[in-house]
Amino acid sequence: MFGQEGKRGISAEDLANLTDFGDSGVSPSSYAFELQPGGAFLAVRARRAIVGDDSYCTAIALVPLDSKKRTKVIDDGGDIAPATGDIYGIADIPVGGPKAALLRWSPSGGSLAYTKIAGTRSEIWIYELASASSHLLLSSAVDIEALSWSPDGTALLFSSRPGKMDALAAIEAEGRQGYHYDGRFWPLSGDRPFLSSDIPSIDQAIDVQNRAGRAVRPDDVSALHPSASRPAGSIRFAESNDGSRLAWTIRESDSVSGETALKVKVEKHDIACGWDACSNIVAMWWSDDGKHLLYQRYAGIGDNRTEFFIWSPGSGKPRRFLSTIDAVFGCRPWQQQLVCAQETSTKPRRIIAVSPSDGRRHTLFDPNPWFDKLSSGSVRRLEWSNEFNISTFGDLVLPPSPRERKRLPLVIVQYDSRGFLRGGTGDEYPIQAMAAQGFAVLSFNRPTWYGSLHKPKDQIELLKASINGWADRRSNLSSLKVIIDKLVNEGLVDANRVAITGLSDGASTATFALSNSTLFSAAILSTCCEAPSTLALAGEALHDFYVEIGYPTSFAANPGFWREGSLMDAPRARPVPMLIQASSGEYRMALTTYRELKGRGWPIEMFVYPDEGHVKVHPAHRLAIYRRNIAWLQKQLSP
């Protein structure tokens, strides 16, 4: 329980009590903060779980870039509502996780606009620096989906779908005659049709002085939807402050998995960037004076490294100033530096400044300074290739206390190992807390989709090639087998005490592995399970999509497909203890597998968490899941 210098190990409660800010992901485009024009402040929306009340404490805060000044809370951040998404032509499918807040500085930097959730309504507020006061500008019955200031700073621009209200009323009226079952249904999460994702988004403008609506102008549209003016086919794009310099990336082939190339235009002159370091760019920015292009790219095995470069187009090759396995993302140029969010494998999110001159990093904002006083388990980055010659990586976390000369039980956590090793995808498997209890934990980053090897022209081709013969699941299983064998051969882990866990894609990898191998002696699933009934329970729209990418139209059409890919139909699956921790929005998908395996004598149990979607958001549920997973693994993997 105690590591170096008497520090105690990390507990489930520690992880549940962290203060978070920004989006939950760590992709380069993840939104973590808003930088004020002029660069005196950062604006963040912070949240911390209050487990006892099953609620969140939220705040809108201004972080001074002058380290001598203190962070100032200017308002509460509103309610934390679960996010929804549009998928398969259906709107507002419960995705889970916190719904994002939007923060936007005015062009002058004197005002901050931000969104808040208040019950069932979405609000826009404005904070005035001069008066140090906030006021409500708008309350909407539908979500605010985009937010910006007009170029002259006199109006606030936003996008929403007000047509949803009429569509909901029409569905209510339709119910009096009975609903026609069709592609609008998502049976996993409701017994009535959902809205169509075709409901148009409407741009609106409000004068911030008189709070009256006004017509949306052409330059308003460009401000609210900047991607509309980008070069055709561009993936990443950056424009200098004066508009004279452009940079963008495009695919070099017709394949969606092909290499990207960097294109630059300086005062109407095209400049090529032909060096290897100009490929695989994931974000870029022009310096304030427009002389230098700064960019971020992925490199290394499985793209597990993040690199930053600075380049003066037309004056030699780009210079790398930082290479790291840390997650550095959401960056913005500030003076002669980049301001970014950062997560390391052992430290939660903070805001840093990076110097392009030497790559040095220093912290601007750390909402969890107390976390440094805890003892983390040691972390080792591992890289390897599977039998299909597809490379990937993972992070092995060992207990913080000195290890006795005995093999450890191993827990596999999936399926993204970038950034702070908190709880895996979906945040249900407390990695450091499990390590503190004596487990070895492998945070497994799933390999790239098998279909990408076939140079697919679109996502459908990629998925078809991946689904055919369950090739992608076989690739994942091969990667797991290679690394487990390696750790067993090193004498670190006990081959007879290996558990696999997973949510969503990770759960599918887990059940395929249980169906087609004997690697694992226990399993915990946050979602369950792929089976012939899955397509029926998810509705017509998802059924049609799955058939399009290669799933059979029915069980009878291809029973062999399900004997390989479905745990309930697998003839050679070895019974192992299984725990399912399902959301109320998805537990029905588990019922046929649960009943079949229980009938066969598998030691299986399931818990259902109310008012939850794909990713769970209630603080009380998060801590209960953390604790139950640790206790269950201790019971199942004890010597």
XYZ file of C-alpha atoms in Angstrom:
639
model
C 0.000 0.000 0.000
C 2.939 2.326 0.596
C 5.611 3.118 -1.991
C 8.740 5.226 -1.940
C 9.460 7.501 1.045
C 6.332 6.399 2.886
C 3.950 7.816 0.295
C 0.697 5.911 0.120
C -0.496 4.305 -3.065
C -3.309 5.705 -5.180
C -6.832 4.664 -4.213
C -10.087 4.457 -6.133
C -11.291 7.444 -4.109
C -8.293 9.509 -5.231
C -9.106 8.906 -8.878
C -12.801 9.607 -8.353
C -11.998 12.947 -6.674
C -9.766 14.408 -9.390
C -10.641 17.819 -10.808
C -11.054 17.635 -14.587
C -11.395 20.246 -17.298
C -12.114 20.196 -21.012
C -13.085 17.274 -23.209
C -12.439 13.764 -21.936
C -10.227 12.756 -24.890
C -6.564 13.491 -25.587
C -6.617 13.767 -29.373
C -4.734 16.796 -30.780
C -8.035 18.563 -31.426
C -9.509 17.874 -27.973
C -10.861 21.088 -26.494
C -9.342 21.832 -23.086
C -9.228 25.631 -22.683
C -9.750 28.948 -24.458
C -6.818 31.374 -24.844
C -7.620 35.076 -24.550
C -6.541 37.314 -27.458
C -3.496 39.107 -26.138
C -2.688 36.148 -23.926
C -3.322 37.366 -20.369
C -5.736 34.568 -19.421
C -6.893 31.077 -20.203
C -10.535 30.206 -19.629
C -11.432 26.703 -18.440
C -14.556 24.907 -17.333
C -13.592 22.668 -14.414
C -15.562 19.878 -12.754
C -15.050 17.684 -9.704
C -17.234 14.801 -8.615
C -19.065 15.004 -5.288
C -19.602 11.283 -4.813
C -21.684 11.533 -1.648
C -24.273 13.697 -3.416
C -23.860 11.945 -6.778
C -23.255 15.374 -8.293
C -20.516 17.647 -9.614
C -19.006 20.912 -8.484
C -18.361 23.001 -11.608
C -16.679 26.334 -12.276
C -15.755 28.714 -15.066
C -12.268 29.932 -14.171
C -9.731 32.378 -15.565
C -6.144 31.132 -15.354
C -3.562 33.960 -15.559
C -0.553 33.257 -17.729
C 1.432 35.366 -15.282
C 2.414 32.778 -12.670
C 2.471 35.450 -9.948
C -1.294 35.892 -10.197
C -4.019 33.574 -8.932
C -6.679 31.644 -10.794
C -10.077 33.332 -10.468
C -13.454 31.574 -10.487
C -15.956 33.818 -12.299
C -19.071 31.619 -12.305
C -20.344 28.124 -11.712
C -20.083 25.885 -14.752
C -23.681 24.712 -14.747
C -24.990 21.173 -14.558
C -23.108 18.165 -15.880
C -25.380 16.497 -18.407
C -24.597 13.260 -20.272
C -23.513 13.790 -23.851
C -25.581 12.611 -26.799
C -24.618 12.089 -30.420
C -25.933 11.603 -33.929
C -25.297 8.177 -35.430
C -26.844 5.987 -38.127
C -29.233 8.811 -39.036
C -30.601 9.096 -35.482
C -30.158 12.177 -33.279
C -29.430 12.385 -29.556
C -28.351 8.790 -28.948
C -27.134 8.614 -25.305
C -23.350 8.531 -25.520
C -22.581 9.323 -21.902
C -19.661 11.191 -20.451
C -20.025 14.919 -19.725
C -21.555 17.120 -22.402
C -18.961 19.656 -23.554
C -19.116 23.343 -22.629
C -18.160 26.002 -25.185
C -16.028 29.013 -24.202
C -15.223 31.869 -26.610
C -13.332 35.128 -26.071
C -14.440 38.243 -27.919
C -11.973 39.556 -30.549
C -10.862 42.303 -28.146
C -10.402 39.855 -25.276
C -12.656 41.948 -23.055
C -15.555 39.488 -22.859
C -15.908 35.730 -22.475
C -18.973 33.896 -23.781
C -19.685 30.411 -22.456
C -22.424 27.809 -22.434
C -24.011 26.237 -19.365
C -26.600 23.533 -18.834
C -29.421 24.392 -16.427
C -31.777 21.456 -16.051
C -33.152 20.729 -19.518
C -32.080 24.062 -21.002
C -28.871 25.238 -22.653
C -27.722 28.758 -21.789
C -25.263 31.325 -23.149
C -23.618 33.642 -20.620
C -21.201 36.550 -21.060
C -18.550 37.631 -18.554
C -17.210 41.191 -18.821
C -13.643 41.642 -17.619
C -14.066 45.379 -17.040
C -16.980 44.998 -14.632
C -16.053 41.508 -13.382
C -19.668 40.432 -13.851
C -21.627 37.799 -15.766
C -25.079 37.973 -17.313
C -27.370 35.542 -19.102
C -27.741 36.265 -22.822
C -29.891 33.352 -24.000
C -31.784 30.333 -22.660
C -32.581 27.647 -25.232
C -34.719 24.505 -25.146
C -32.243 22.802 -27.501
C -28.476 22.379 -27.324
C -26.122 25.147 -28.421
C -23.959 23.228 -30.911
C -21.532 25.959 -32.040
C -20.551 29.328 -30.585
C -18.484 32.266 -31.836
C -18.240 36.045 -31.858
C -18.841 38.124 -34.954
C -15.563 39.442 -36.423
C -16.333 42.962 -35.129
C -17.243 41.688 -31.640
C -20.712 43.258 -31.618
C -22.722 40.045 -31.862
C -22.640 36.527 -30.539
C -23.160 33.776 -33.091
C -24.505 30.313 -32.360
C -25.916 27.232 -34.065
C -28.743 25.060 -32.777
C -31.563 22.881 -34.085
C -34.790 24.562 -32.954
C -36.721 22.239 -35.269
C -36.224 19.511 -32.686
C -39.084 20.902 -30.621
C -41.647 20.519 -33.427
C -40.229 17.082 -34.238
C -40.647 15.967 -30.619
C -44.238 17.214 -30.618
C -44.904 15.262 -33.823
C -43.532 12.073 -32.247
C -45.729 12.630 -29.202
C -48.796 12.990 -31.428
C -47.846 9.950 -33.504
C -47.847 7.806 -30.382
C -51.614 8.142 -30.048
C -51.986 5.985 -33.174
C -49.029 3.704 -32.449
C -45.474 4.127 -33.675
C -44.428 2.497 -36.914
C -41.282 0.523 -36.089
C -38.532 1.747 -38.415
C -35.023 3.182 -38.480
C -35.906 5.881 -35.949
C -35.930 3.377 -33.087
C -32.959 2.693 -30.812
C -34.490 -0.097 -28.682
C -31.499 -0.309 -26.365
C -32.312 3.087 -24.914
C -35.996 3.743 -25.431
C -39.436 2.529 -26.470
C -40.298 5.375 -28.831
C -38.714 6.831 -31.982
C -35.706 9.112 -31.705
C -35.332 12.307 -33.690
C -33.780 12.275 -37.139
C -30.250 13.630 -37.486
C -31.462 15.434 -40.631
C -33.080 18.217 -38.596
C -31.155 21.254 -39.885
C -28.801 23.326 -37.785
C -29.723 27.025 -37.870
C -27.177 29.841 -37.468
C -28.319 32.844 -35.432
C -26.817 36.149 -34.290
C -27.605 38.231 -31.186
C -26.460 41.808 -30.679
C -24.667 41.741 -27.316
C -25.684 45.311 -26.430
C -29.442 45.244 -26.997
C -29.769 41.424 -26.916
C -31.868 41.519 -30.086
C -31.494 39.074 -32.926
C -30.043 40.276 -36.209
C -29.419 38.790 -39.635
C -26.451 36.449 -40.045
C -23.850 37.984 -42.379
C -21.433 36.136 -44.702
C -18.437 36.884 -42.467
C -20.449 35.572 -39.493
C -20.773 32.203 -41.210
C -16.995 32.033 -41.720
C -16.431 32.874 -38.051
C -18.916 30.273 -36.818
C -17.885 27.564 -39.302
C -14.226 28.238 -40.222
C -13.810 24.887 -41.967
C -16.166 26.049 -44.732
C -13.418 28.213 -46.288
C -10.636 25.627 -46.213
C -9.040 24.092 -49.326
C -10.970 21.158 -50.773
C -9.844 17.820 -49.363
C -7.850 19.368 -46.532
C -7.586 17.414 -43.281
C -5.699 19.897 -41.082
C -5.594 23.624 -41.754
C -3.935 26.765 -40.341
C -4.096 30.401 -41.427
C -1.808 33.222 -40.275
C -3.306 36.178 -38.420
C -3.155 38.441 -41.480
C -4.469 35.741 -43.827
C -1.420 35.841 -46.116
C -0.122 32.378 -45.214
C -1.969 29.082 -45.357
C -0.966 25.535 -44.437
C -2.967 22.360 -44.865
C -2.580 18.597 -45.168
C -4.116 16.277 -47.756
C -4.069 12.553 -48.481
C -1.417 11.495 -50.989
C -3.585 8.615 -52.237
C -7.253 7.642 -52.481
C -6.973 5.517 -49.340
C -8.409 6.797 -46.053
C -5.433 5.174 -44.336
C -2.839 6.667 -46.694
C -0.014 9.068 -45.838
C -0.691 12.786 -45.629
C 1.350 15.590 -47.192
C 1.856 19.183 -46.017
C 1.023 22.039 -48.385
C 1.910 25.693 -47.735
C 0.942 28.880 -49.554
C 2.825 32.087 -48.723
C 1.416 35.202 -50.397
C 0.043 33.092 -53.270
C 3.323 31.147 -53.691
C 3.196 27.369 -53.152
C 5.990 25.847 -51.077
C 6.485 22.095 -50.774
C 7.517 20.302 -47.601
C 9.051 17.060 -48.832
C 10.837 15.857 -45.724
C 9.667 12.755 -43.852
C 8.943 14.958 -40.858
C 6.192 16.668 -42.874
C 3.962 13.570 -42.846
C 1.396 12.353 -40.324
C 0.680 15.887 -39.083
C -2.232 16.082 -36.650
C -2.297 19.806 -35.745
C -0.575 23.044 -36.791
C -0.444 26.773 -36.088
C 1.239 29.895 -37.466
C 3.305 31.981 -35.072
C 1.879 35.378 -34.130
C 4.099 37.130 -36.679
C 3.289 34.569 -39.393
C 6.944 33.744 -40.079
C 6.979 30.245 -38.614
C 4.715 27.228 -38.905
C 4.539 25.084 -35.785
C 3.061 21.627 -36.116
C 2.414 18.409 -34.238
C 2.778 14.929 -35.682
C 2.581 11.319 -34.563
C 5.600 9.048 -34.930
C 6.996 5.742 -33.726
C 5.493 2.295 -33.218
C 1.728 2.568 -33.434
C 2.062 6.377 -33.493
C 2.898 6.236 -29.795
C 5.146 9.324 -29.852
C 4.110 12.949 -30.239
C 6.555 15.293 -31.955
C 6.518 19.075 -32.370
C 8.324 20.946 -35.157
C 8.936 24.555 -36.167
C 9.490 25.492 -39.809
C 10.119 28.685 -41.747
C 8.702 27.818 -45.196
C 11.305 28.369 -47.878
C 14.204 28.474 -45.379
C 15.452 24.942 -44.850
C 13.904 21.895 -43.240
C 11.670 21.752 -40.162
C 13.335 21.522 -36.744
C 11.989 19.192 -34.078
C 11.817 20.778 -30.632
C 9.923 18.130 -28.645
C 9.450 14.360 -28.831
C 7.502 12.638 -26.056
C 5.214 9.736 -25.189
C 3.168 12.121 -23.039
C -0.199 13.265 -24.367
C 0.219 16.932 -25.345
C -2.870 18.298 -27.056
C -5.315 21.160 -27.633
C -2.404 23.559 -28.204
C -2.577 27.278 -29.018
C 0.277 29.654 -29.966
C 1.067 32.245 -27.307
C 3.806 34.833 -27.769
C 6.867 32.702 -28.605
C 5.470 29.496 -27.081
C 2.718 26.915 -27.379
C 0.186 26.572 -24.585
C -1.140 23.008 -24.375
C -2.958 20.561 -22.166
C -0.766 17.689 -21.008
C -1.269 14.297 -19.422
C 1.561 11.942 -18.549
C 1.102 8.273 -17.741
C 1.274 9.033 -14.000
C 0.025 12.645 -13.775
C -3.494 13.893 -14.560
C -4.294 16.781 -16.855
C -2.682 20.181 -16.464
C -1.879 23.143 -18.726
C 1.708 23.753 -19.801
C 3.740 26.115 -21.978
C 6.258 24.657 -24.437
C 9.196 26.644 -25.784
C 9.967 25.998 -29.489
C 13.527 27.190 -28.911
C 14.503 24.240 -26.718
C 11.354 22.165 -26.057
C 11.284 22.970 -22.360
C 7.917 22.669 -20.638
C 6.632 24.463 -17.567
C 3.297 24.228 -15.791
C 0.777 27.061 -15.994
C -2.196 25.402 -14.283
C -2.414 22.251 -12.174
C -5.869 21.621 -10.678
C -4.643 18.597 -8.695
C -1.347 19.524 -6.961
C -2.145 17.105 -4.118
C -1.862 14.156 -6.503
C 1.941 14.539 -6.643
C 2.089 13.492 -2.983
C 0.835 9.996 -3.815
C 2.974 7.050 -4.863
C 2.345 5.862 -8.411
C 3.142 2.422 -9.684
C 6.097 2.194 -12.044
C 5.198 2.478 -15.731
C 7.066 0.878 -18.637
C 6.172 1.625 -22.250
C 6.142 -1.582 -24.324
C 6.169 -1.866 -28.125
C 5.616 -5.029 -30.169
C 4.173 -6.543 -33.354
C 1.626 -9.316 -33.839
C 1.484 -12.225 -36.287
C 0.015 -9.915 -38.960
C 3.056 -7.624 -38.619
C 0.858 -4.885 -37.164
C 2.632 -2.949 -34.423
C 1.141 -1.472 -31.297
C 2.089 -0.389 -27.795
C 0.969 -0.504 -24.209
C 1.999 0.558 -20.722
C 2.817 -1.949 -18.002
C 2.037 -0.625 -14.530
C 3.533 -2.467 -11.547
C 2.768 -1.986 -7.834
C 4.571 0.972 -6.213
C 5.957 -1.143 -3.365
C 9.128 -3.180 -3.919
C 8.082 -6.450 -5.542
C 8.736 -9.804 -3.968
C 10.151 -12.452 -6.249
C 6.798 -13.867 -7.232
C 4.630 -13.654 -10.302
C 1.815 -11.109 -10.246
C -1.765 -11.417 -11.447
C -2.239 -9.404 -14.648
C -5.215 -7.225 -15.604
C -5.627 -6.065 -19.217
C -7.251 -2.612 -19.551
C -8.279 -1.390 -23.024
C -8.116 0.200 -25.544
C -6.272 3.544 -25.675
C -3.061 4.036 -23.714
C -2.352 7.708 -24.390
C -2.197 10.191 -21.546
C -2.958 9.681 -17.876
C -3.508 6.006 -17.079
C -6.704 6.503 -15.145
C -9.360 3.926 -15.954
C -9.069 2.912 -19.595
C -11.602 3.802 -22.269
C -14.802 4.651 -20.390
C -12.862 5.116 -17.118
C -14.084 2.051 -15.195
C -10.842 0.197 -14.415
C -8.731 2.252 -11.952
C -5.267 1.340 -13.185
C -3.109 2.890 -10.468
C -5.521 1.831 -7.716
C -5.364 -1.753 -8.987
C -1.554 -1.587 -9.092
C -1.555 -0.310 -5.497
C -3.468 -3.477 -4.543
C -0.786 -5.748 -5.980
C -1.867 -6.256 -9.593
C 0.253 -5.843 -12.678
C -1.856 -3.841 -15.130
C -1.310 -3.644 -18.877
C -2.918 -0.611 -20.479
C -3.344 -1.984 -24.007
C -3.536 0.330 -27.012
C -5.466 -1.546 -29.689
C -3.525 -1.932 -32.973
C -4.673 -0.058 -36.029
C -7.664 -1.610 -37.766
C -6.702 -4.622 -39.875
C -8.594 -3.206 -42.843
C -6.166 -0.289 -43.100
C -3.614 -2.722 -44.583
C -5.786 -3.008 -47.707
C -5.653 0.689 -48.622
C -9.426 1.194 -48.289
C -11.009 4.108 -50.137
C -13.498 4.837 -47.362
C -14.535 3.748 -43.878
C -16.961 1.151 -45.212
C -14.180 -0.602 -47.153
C -11.940 -0.443 -44.075
C -14.592 -2.024 -41.865
C -15.521 -4.682 -44.426
C -11.913 -5.852 -44.641
C -11.660 -5.804 -40.844
C -14.877 -7.785 -40.296
C -14.189 -10.395 -42.988
C -13.206 -13.585 -41.156
C -13.077 -11.544 -37.945
C -9.645 -10.392 -39.138
C -9.430 -7.336 -36.903
C -10.404 -9.253 -33.763
C -7.829 -11.906 -34.643
C -5.241 -9.150 -34.958
C -6.136 -7.774 -31.521
C -6.049 -11.256 -29.990
C -2.665 -11.921 -31.579
C -1.294 -8.686 -30.097
C -2.571 -9.654 -26.658
C -1.089 -13.143 -26.894
C 2.330 -11.824 -27.939
C 2.612 -9.393 -25.041
C 1.176 -11.756 -22.412
C 3.649 -14.455 -23.471
C 6.463 -11.906 -23.218
C 5.500 -10.875 -19.690
C 5.122 -14.504 -18.624
C 8.532 -15.368 -20.086
C 10.066 -12.422 -18.205
C 8.812 -13.959 -14.968
C 6.628 -10.937 -14.177
C 3.116 -12.356 -14.379
C 1.284 -15.592 -13.666
C -0.144 -17.083 -16.866
C -2.954 -18.685 -14.849
C -4.123 -15.376 -13.364
C -4.810 -13.040 -16.285
C -8.039 -11.019 -16.513
C -9.311 -9.014 -19.463
C -11.603 -5.992 -19.229
C -13.247 -3.683 -21.724
C -15.957 -1.304 -22.839
C -17.389 -1.035 -26.365
C -14.682 -2.064 -28.845
C -12.639 -3.333 -25.907
C -15.529 -5.535 -24.786
C -15.796 -6.986 -28.301
C -12.082 -7.778 -28.245
C -12.515 -9.399 -24.823
C -15.423 -11.654 -25.808
C -13.702 -12.681 -29.049
C -10.609 -13.588 -27.019
C -12.709 -15.645 -24.594
C -14.370 -17.392 -27.543
C -11.143 -18.254 -29.344
C -8.412 -18.689 -26.726
C -7.677 -19.837 -23.195
C -5.463 -16.865 -22.322
C -7.791 -15.445 -19.697
C -9.040 -16.753 -16.380
C -11.516 -13.921 -15.630
C -13.273 -11.079 -17.441
C -15.072 -7.824 -16.610
C -17.205 -6.189 -19.291
C -18.681 -2.692 -19.272
C -20.746 -3.533 -22.348
C -21.857 -6.974 -23.465
C -21.988 -8.712 -25.937
C -21.826 -9.258 -29.690
C -24.461 -11.854 -30.587
C -27.084 -12.458 -33.293
C -29.620 -10.687 -31.076
C -27.464 -7.538 -30.986
C -28.597 -6.386 -34.406
C -32.260 -6.718 -33.466
C -31.920 -4.992 -30.100
C -30.045 -2.028 -31.563
C -32.712 -1.274 -34.158
C -33.144 -1.111 -37.914
C -30.570 1.618 -38.585
C -27.714 -0.176 -36.820
C -28.776 -3.512 -38.334
C -28.558 -2.065 -41.844
C -25.143 -0.551 -41.138
C -23.755 -3.808 -39.752
C -25.036 -5.756 -42.744
C -23.378 -3.193 -45.025
C -19.977 -3.815 -43.428
C -20.225 -7.605 -43.597
C -22.376 -9.003 -40.806
C -24.890 -11.682 -41.913
C -28.521 -10.637 -42.295
C -29.585 -13.380 -39.867
C -28.130 -16.205 -37.805
C -29.307 -18.761 -40.359
C -27.549 -16.881 -43.160
C -24.112 -17.644 -41.676
C -24.074 -19.568 -38.365
C -20.313 -20.064 -38.684
C -19.795 -16.315 -38.430
C -21.364 -16.232 -34.975
C -19.696 -19.437 -33.775
C -16.392 -17.591 -34.157
C -17.425 -14.112 -33.053
C -20.147 -14.573 -30.441
C -19.317 -15.815 -26.960
C -22.750 -17.389 -26.456
C -22.354 -19.402 -29.675
C -18.662 -20.330 -29.299
C -18.411 -24.118 -28.941
C -14.949 -24.180 -27.356
C -15.111 -21.214 -24.986
C -13.717 -22.099 -21.569
C -16.022 -21.036 -18.704
C -14.382 -18.324 -16.597
C -15.764 -15.982 -13.928
C -17.374 -12.944 -15.572
C -18.657 -9.644 -14.192
C -20.826 -7.357 -16.330
C -21.204 -3.719 -15.203
C -23.797 -2.431 -17.662
C -25.584 0.872 -18.142
C -29.365 1.093 -18.136
C -29.122 2.264 -21.730
C -27.320 -0.872 -22.924
C -27.868 -3.770 -20.516
C -30.542 -5.344 -22.750
C -27.788 -6.151 -25.225
C -26.245 -8.447 -22.594
C -29.343 -10.450 -21.701
C -29.150 -13.290 -24.227
C -25.453 -13.896 -23.561
C -25.938 -13.591 -19.806
C -28.814 -16.097 -19.772
C -27.062 -18.572 -22.085
C -23.776 -18.565 -20.160
C -25.526 -18.728 -16.798
C -27.515 -21.696 -18.057
C -24.275 -23.438 -18.996
C -22.921 -22.969 -15.503
C -20.588 -20.038 -16.068
C -19.939 -18.050 -12.845
C -21.439 -14.833 -14.226
C -23.109 -11.856 -12.554
C -24.373 -8.497 -13.807
C -25.024 -5.081 -12.283
C -27.115 -2.417 -14.026
C -26.523 1.296 -13.407
C -29.602 3.508 -13.864
C -29.731 6.687 -15.940
C -26.518 5.872 -17.814
C -25.551 5.708 -21.480
C -22.610 4.196 -23.311
C -20.066 5.908 -21.039
C -21.250 6.285 -17.450
C -21.310 9.767 -15.933
C -22.769 9.533 -12.383
C -20.031 10.035 -9.739
C -21.579 7.506 -7.333
C -21.646 4.892 -10.081
C -18.026 5.581 -11.048
C -16.734 4.952 -7.530
C -18.991 1.915 -7.040
C -17.655 0.446 -10.284
C -14.045 1.159 -9.299
C -14.502 -0.518 -5.924
C -16.446 -3.512 -7.208
C -13.922 -4.184 -9.978
C -10.993 -4.159 -7.546
C -12.751 -6.373 -4.980
C -13.937 -8.802 -7.657
C -10.459 -9.114 -9.187
C -8.933 -9.691 -5.754
C -11.373 -12.557 -5.243
C -10.961 -14.136 -8.682
C -7.184 -13.727 -9.114
C -6.043 -14.573 -5.600
C -3.378 -17.331 -5.545
